[in-house]
CSV table of C-alpha atoms in Angstrom, one decimal:
chain,number,residue,atom,x,y,z
H,537,GLN,CA,-6.9,52.2,-85.8
H,538,GLN,CA,-7.2,49.4,-83.3
H,539,PRO,CA,-9.2,50.3,-80.1
H,540,VAL,CA,-7.4,49.8,-76.8
H,541,GLN,CA,-9.0,47.5,-74.3
H,542,SER,CA,-8.3,47.5,-70.6
H,543,PRO,CA,-7.6,45.6,-68.5
H,544,GLN,CA,-5.9,42.9,-70.5
H,545,ALA,CA,-7.0,40.3,-68.1
H,546,VAL,CA,-9.1,40.1,-64.9
H,547,ILE,CA,-9.9,37.3,-62.4
H,548,LEU,CA,-13.1,37.5,-60.4
H,549,ARG,CA,-14.9,35.4,-57.8
H,550,GLU,CA,-18.5,34.5,-58.5
H,551,GLY,CA,-20.7,37.4,-57.6
H,552,GLU,CA,-18.1,40.1,-58.1
H,553,ASP,CA,-18.4,43.0,-60.6
H,554,ALA,CA,-16.1,44.0,-63.4
H,555,VAL,CA,-15.7,46.9,-65.9
H,556,ILE,CA,-14.0,46.5,-69.2
H,557,ASN,CA,-13.0,49.6,-71.2
H,558,CYS,CA,-12.6,50.2,-74.9
H,559,SER,CA,-11.0,53.4,-76.1
H,560,SER,CA,-10.4,54.8,-79.6
H,561,SER,CA,-8.3,57.6,-80.9
H,562,LYS,CA,-10.9,58.1,-83.7
H,563,ALA,CA,-14.4,59.5,-83.6
H,564,LEU,CA,-16.8,56.5,-83.4
H,565,TYR,CA,-20.1,55.7,-85.0
H,566,SER,CA,-20.7,52.4,-83.2
H,567,VAL,CA,-19.2,50.0,-80.7
H,568,HIS,CA,-19.9,46.3,-80.7
H,569,TRP,CA,-19.2,43.9,-77.8
H,570,TYR,CA,-18.6,40.2,-78.2
H,571,ARG,CA,-17.6,37.4,-75.9
H,572,GLN,CA,-15.5,34.4,-77.1
H,573,LYS,CA,-14.8,31.2,-75.3
H,574,HIS,CA,-11.7,29.3,-76.2
H,575,GLY,CA,-12.1,27.5,-79.5
H,576,GLU,CA,-15.6,28.9,-80.1
H,577,ALA,CA,-17.3,31.6,-82.1
H,578,PRO,CA,-17.5,35.1,-80.8
H,579,VAL,CA,-21.0,35.7,-79.4
H,580,PHE,CA,-22.7,39.0,-79.9
H,581,LEU,CA,-23.6,40.9,-76.7
H,582,MET,CA,-24.7,44.4,-77.8
H,583,ILE,CA,-24.2,47.3,-80.1
H,584,LEU,CA,-24.1,50.9,-79.0
H,585,LEU,CA,-24.5,53.7,-81.5
H,586,LYS,CA,-23.3,57.3,-81.6
H,587,GLY,CA,-25.4,59.3,-79.4
H,588,GLY,CA,-24.1,58.4,-76.0
H,589,GLU,CA,-26.4,55.6,-75.0
H,590,GLN,CA,-26.4,52.9,-72.5
H,591,LYS,CA,-27.8,49.4,-73.0
H,592,GLY,CA,-28.1,46.3,-70.9
H,593,HIS,CA,-29.6,42.9,-70.6
H,594,ASP,CA,-29.6,40.8,-67.5
H,595,LYS,CA,-26.5,41.7,-65.6
H,596,ILE,CA,-24.4,42.8,-68.5
H,597,SER,CA,-24.7,46.4,-69.6
H,598,ALA,CA,-22.6,48.9,-71.5
H,599,SER,CA,-22.2,52.6,-72.1
H,600,PHE,CA,-20.8,54.7,-74.9
H,601,ASN,CA,-19.3,58.1,-74.3
H,602,GLU,CA,-19.1,59.7,-77.7
H,603,LYS,CA,-17.0,62.7,-76.6
H,604,LYS,CA,-14.4,60.5,-75.0
H,605,GLN,CA,-14.6,57.9,-77.8
H,606,GLN,CA,-14.9,55.3,-75.2
H,607,SER,CA,-17.2,52.4,-74.3
H,608,SER,CA,-17.4,50.5,-71.1
H,609,LEU,CA,-18.9,47.0,-70.5
H,610,TYR,CA,-20.3,46.4,-67.0
H,611,LEU,CA,-20.6,42.8,-65.6
H,612,THR,CA,-22.4,42.6,-62.3
H,613,ALA,CA,-22.8,39.7,-60.0
H,614,SER,CA,-20.5,37.6,-62.3
H,615,GLN,CA,-21.3,34.0,-63.0
H,616,LEU,CA,-18.9,31.2,-64.0
H,617,SER,CA,-20.5,31.4,-67.5
H,618,TYR,CA,-19.2,34.9,-67.9
H,619,SER,CA,-15.6,33.6,-68.3
H,620,GLY,CA,-14.1,34.2,-71.8
H,621,THR,CA,-12.4,36.9,-73.8
H,622,TYR,CA,-14.4,40.1,-74.4
H,623,PHE,CA,-13.8,42.0,-77.6
H,624,CYS,CA,-15.0,45.4,-78.5
H,625,GLY,CA,-15.3,46.2,-82.2
H,626,THR,CA,-15.5,49.8,-83.3
H,627,GLU,CA,-16.8,51.5,-86.5
H,628,SER,CA,-15.3,54.9,-87.2
H,629,ASP,CA,-17.5,58.0,-87.6
H,630,SER,CA,-16.5,58.3,-91.2
H,631,GLY,CA,-19.1,55.6,-91.8
H,632,ASN,CA,-19.2,52.3,-93.8
H,633,THR,CA,-15.9,51.1,-92.5
H,634,PRO,CA,-15.2,47.6,-91.3
H,635,LEU,CA,-15.3,46.9,-87.6
H,636,VAL,CA,-11.9,47.1,-86.0
H,637,PHE,CA,-11.6,44.8,-83.0
H,638,GLY,CA,-9.4,45.3,-79.9
H,639,LYS,CA,-7.0,42.7,-78.6
H,640,GLY,CA,-9.5,41.5,-76.0
H,641,THR,CA,-9.9,41.3,-72.3
H,642,ARG,CA,-9.6,37.8,-70.8
H,643,LEU,CA,-12.1,37.4,-67.9
H,644,SER,CA,-11.9,34.4,-65.6
H,645,VAL,CA,-14.6,33.8,-63.0
H,646,ILE,CA,-13.8,31.4,-60.3
H,647,ALA,CA,-15.9,29.8,-57.7
F,95,GLY,CA,-28.6,24.6,-89.1
F,96,ALA,CA,-29.4,27.7,-87.1
F,97,GLY,CA,-26.0,29.2,-87.0
F,98,VAL,CA,-23.1,30.0,-89.2
F,99,SER,CA,-21.3,26.8,-90.3
F,100,GLN,CA,-17.6,26.7,-91.3
F,101,SER,CA,-15.6,23.8,-92.7
F,102,PRO,CA,-13.2,22.3,-92.3
F,103,ARG,CA,-12.8,22.9,-88.6
F,104,TYR,CA,-9.1,22.3,-88.8
F,105,LYS,CA,-6.8,22.3,-91.8
F,106,VAL,CA,-3.1,21.5,-92.0
F,107,ALA,CA,-1.3,22.2,-95.2
F,108,LYS,CA,2.3,22.3,-96.3
F,109,ARG,CA,3.8,25.6,-97.3
F,110,GLY,CA,3.1,26.4,-100.9
F,111,GLN,CA,-0.2,24.4,-101.1
F,112,ASP,CA,-3.5,26.0,-101.9
F,113,VAL,CA,-6.4,25.8,-99.4
F,114,ALA,CA,-10.1,26.5,-99.6
F,115,LEU,CA,-12.2,27.4,-96.6
F,116,ARG,CA,-16.0,27.2,-96.7
F,117,CYS,CA,-18.7,29.3,-94.9
F,118,ASP,CA,-22.4,28.6,-94.8
F,119,PRO,CA,-24.1,31.7,-93.4
F,120,ILE,CA,-27.4,31.8,-91.6
F,121,SER,CA,-30.2,31.4,-94.2
F,122,GLY,CA,-31.4,34.7,-95.5
F,123,HIS,CA,-28.5,36.7,-94.3
F,124,VAL,CA,-27.5,39.3,-96.8
F,125,SER,CA,-24.1,40.3,-95.4
F,126,LEU,CA,-21.1,38.0,-95.1
F,127,PHE,CA,-17.7,38.9,-93.6
F,128,TRP,CA,-14.4,37.0,-93.4
F,129,TYR,CA,-12.0,37.7,-90.6
F,130,GLN,CA,-8.5,36.4,-89.6
F,131,GLN,CA,-7.8,35.9,-86.0
F,132,ALA,CA,-4.2,35.4,-84.8
F,133,LEU,CA,-3.5,33.7,-81.5
F,134,GLY,CA,-4.4,36.1,-78.6
F,135,GLN,CA,-5.7,38.8,-80.9
F,136,GLY,CA,-9.1,40.1,-82.0
F,137,PRO,CA,-10.6,39.3,-85.3
F,138,GLU,CA,-9.1,41.3,-88.2
F,139,PHE,CA,-11.3,42.1,-91.2
F,140,LEU,CA,-10.5,40.6,-94.5
F,141,THR,CA,-13.5,41.1,-96.8
F,142,TYR,CA,-17.2,41.8,-97.0
F,143,PHE,CA,-20.0,40.6,-99.3
F,144,GLN,CA,-23.5,41.9,-99.8
F,145,ASN,CA,-25.3,39.0,-101.4
F,146,GLU,CA,-23.0,38.0,-104.2
F,147,ALA,CA,-21.2,41.3,-104.6
F,148,GLN,CA,-17.8,41.7,-102.9
F,149,LEU,CA,-18.1,45.3,-101.7
F,150,ASP,CA,-14.9,45.5,-99.7
F,151,LYS,CA,-11.7,43.5,-99.9
F,152,SER,CA,-9.4,46.0,-98.3
F,153,GLY,CA,-8.3,43.6,-95.6
F,154,LEU,CA,-7.0,40.8,-97.8
F,155,PRO,CA,-3.3,40.7,-97.0
F,156,SER,CA,-2.1,39.8,-100.5
F,157,ASP,CA,-3.2,38.7,-103.9
F,158,ARG,CA,-2.8,35.1,-102.7
F,159,PHE,CA,-6.1,35.6,-100.9
F,160,PHE,CA,-9.3,35.3,-102.9
F,161,ALA,CA,-13.0,35.1,-101.7
F,162,GLU,CA,-16.2,34.5,-103.6
F,163,ARG,CA,-19.9,34.1,-102.9
F,164,PRO,CA,-21.3,33.3,-106.4
F,165,GLU,CA,-24.9,32.7,-105.5
F,166,GLY,CA,-25.2,35.0,-102.5
F,167,SER,CA,-25.2,32.3,-99.9
F,168,VAL,CA,-22.2,30.0,-99.4
F,169,SER,CA,-18.8,31.7,-99.5
F,170,THR,CA,-15.3,30.3,-100.0
F,171,LEU,CA,-12.0,31.8,-99.0
F,172,LYS,CA,-9.1,30.6,-101.0
F,173,ILE,CA,-5.5,31.0,-100.1
F,174,GLN,CA,-2.9,30.2,-102.8
F,175,ARG,CA,0.7,29.3,-102.2
F,176,THR,CA,0.2,29.3,-98.5
F,177,GLN,CA,3.0,30.6,-96.2
F,178,GLN,CA,3.6,30.1,-92.5
F,179,GLU,CA,2.3,33.5,-91.6
F,180,ASP,CA,-1.1,32.5,-93.0
F,181,SER,CA,-1.5,30.2,-89.9
F,182,ALA,CA,-4.5,31.6,-88.0
F,183,VAL,CA,-8.2,31.0,-87.3
F,184,TYR,CA,-10.4,32.2,-90.1
F,185,LEU,CA,-13.8,33.4,-89.0
F,186,CYS,CA,-16.8,33.9,-91.0
F,187,ALA,CA,-19.8,36.1,-89.9
F,188,SER,CA,-23.1,37.0,-91.4
F,189,SER,CA,-25.8,39.6,-90.6
F,190,LEU,CA,-29.3,39.9,-91.7
F,191,VAL,CA,-29.3,43.1,-93.6
F,192,PHE,CA,-26.9,45.8,-94.6
F,193,TRP,CA,-27.2,49.1,-92.8
F,194,GLY,CA,-23.6,49.9,-92.8
F,195,TYR,CA,-21.1,47.8,-90.9
F,196,GLY,CA,-21.9,49.0,-87.5
F,197,ASN,CA,-25.7,48.8,-87.2
F,198,GLN,CA,-26.3,45.1,-87.2
F,199,PRO,CA,-25.0,42.3,-85.0
F,200,GLN,CA,-22.7,39.9,-86.7
F,201,HIS,CA,-23.2,36.2,-86.1
F,202,PHE,CA,-19.9,34.3,-86.2
F,203,GLY,CA,-19.0,30.7,-87.0
F,204,ASP,CA,-16.6,28.6,-85.0
F,205,GLY,CA,-13.9,29.2,-87.5
F,206,THR,CA,-11.3,27.2,-89.4
F,207,ARG,CA,-8.0,26.8,-87.7
F,208,LEU,CA,-5.4,26.8,-90.4
F,209,SER,CA,-1.9,25.5,-89.7
F,210,ILE,CA,0.8,25.9,-92.4
F,211,LEU,CA,3.8,23.6,-91.9
């Protein structure tokens, strides 16, 4: 079942922070986060595995709450280059199932 | 090249024609995935290969869709007797090893934008 992302769209000024949420009705094994700019390939950001971990690099980090079946992506001190559509992809806990992607969150960072 | 390469970048076909879309994965990548992405939507899984073996084709929408990866590297997605609802971006992704779908990052190509008239 497709995960639900929120918000659907957000506009930020440079330097502002944002949180993007990804919720599933199924128990999850992993959550992937990707960013896609218009007409380009989705670019891998990070994977979070079952176990309730948090990851991050630079000013982008994410958490995975296994009990809530939810992941959040945190963007701090946003830059113009952060603009794009962010997708979460989830793998269910039953294992070895294809990733199911959400509909995406469109992020626009303006000067 | 260093990334996943897909060709053609754009394809326009008349309804009823057959089309073939090519994917060159990153060299040495064992796993290869095909996705369909409709406008304003996330990628939707079509099929998965581990080397030359097609291990999952549960996402192929009909028997008009066929994929192959005969030598475990380049893959072709073929759509027969195309219909307007086949219009979408077709994305290919590869990953280094297979540990299950969720353990490895997938590296995507830029996709083929297919338009059926």
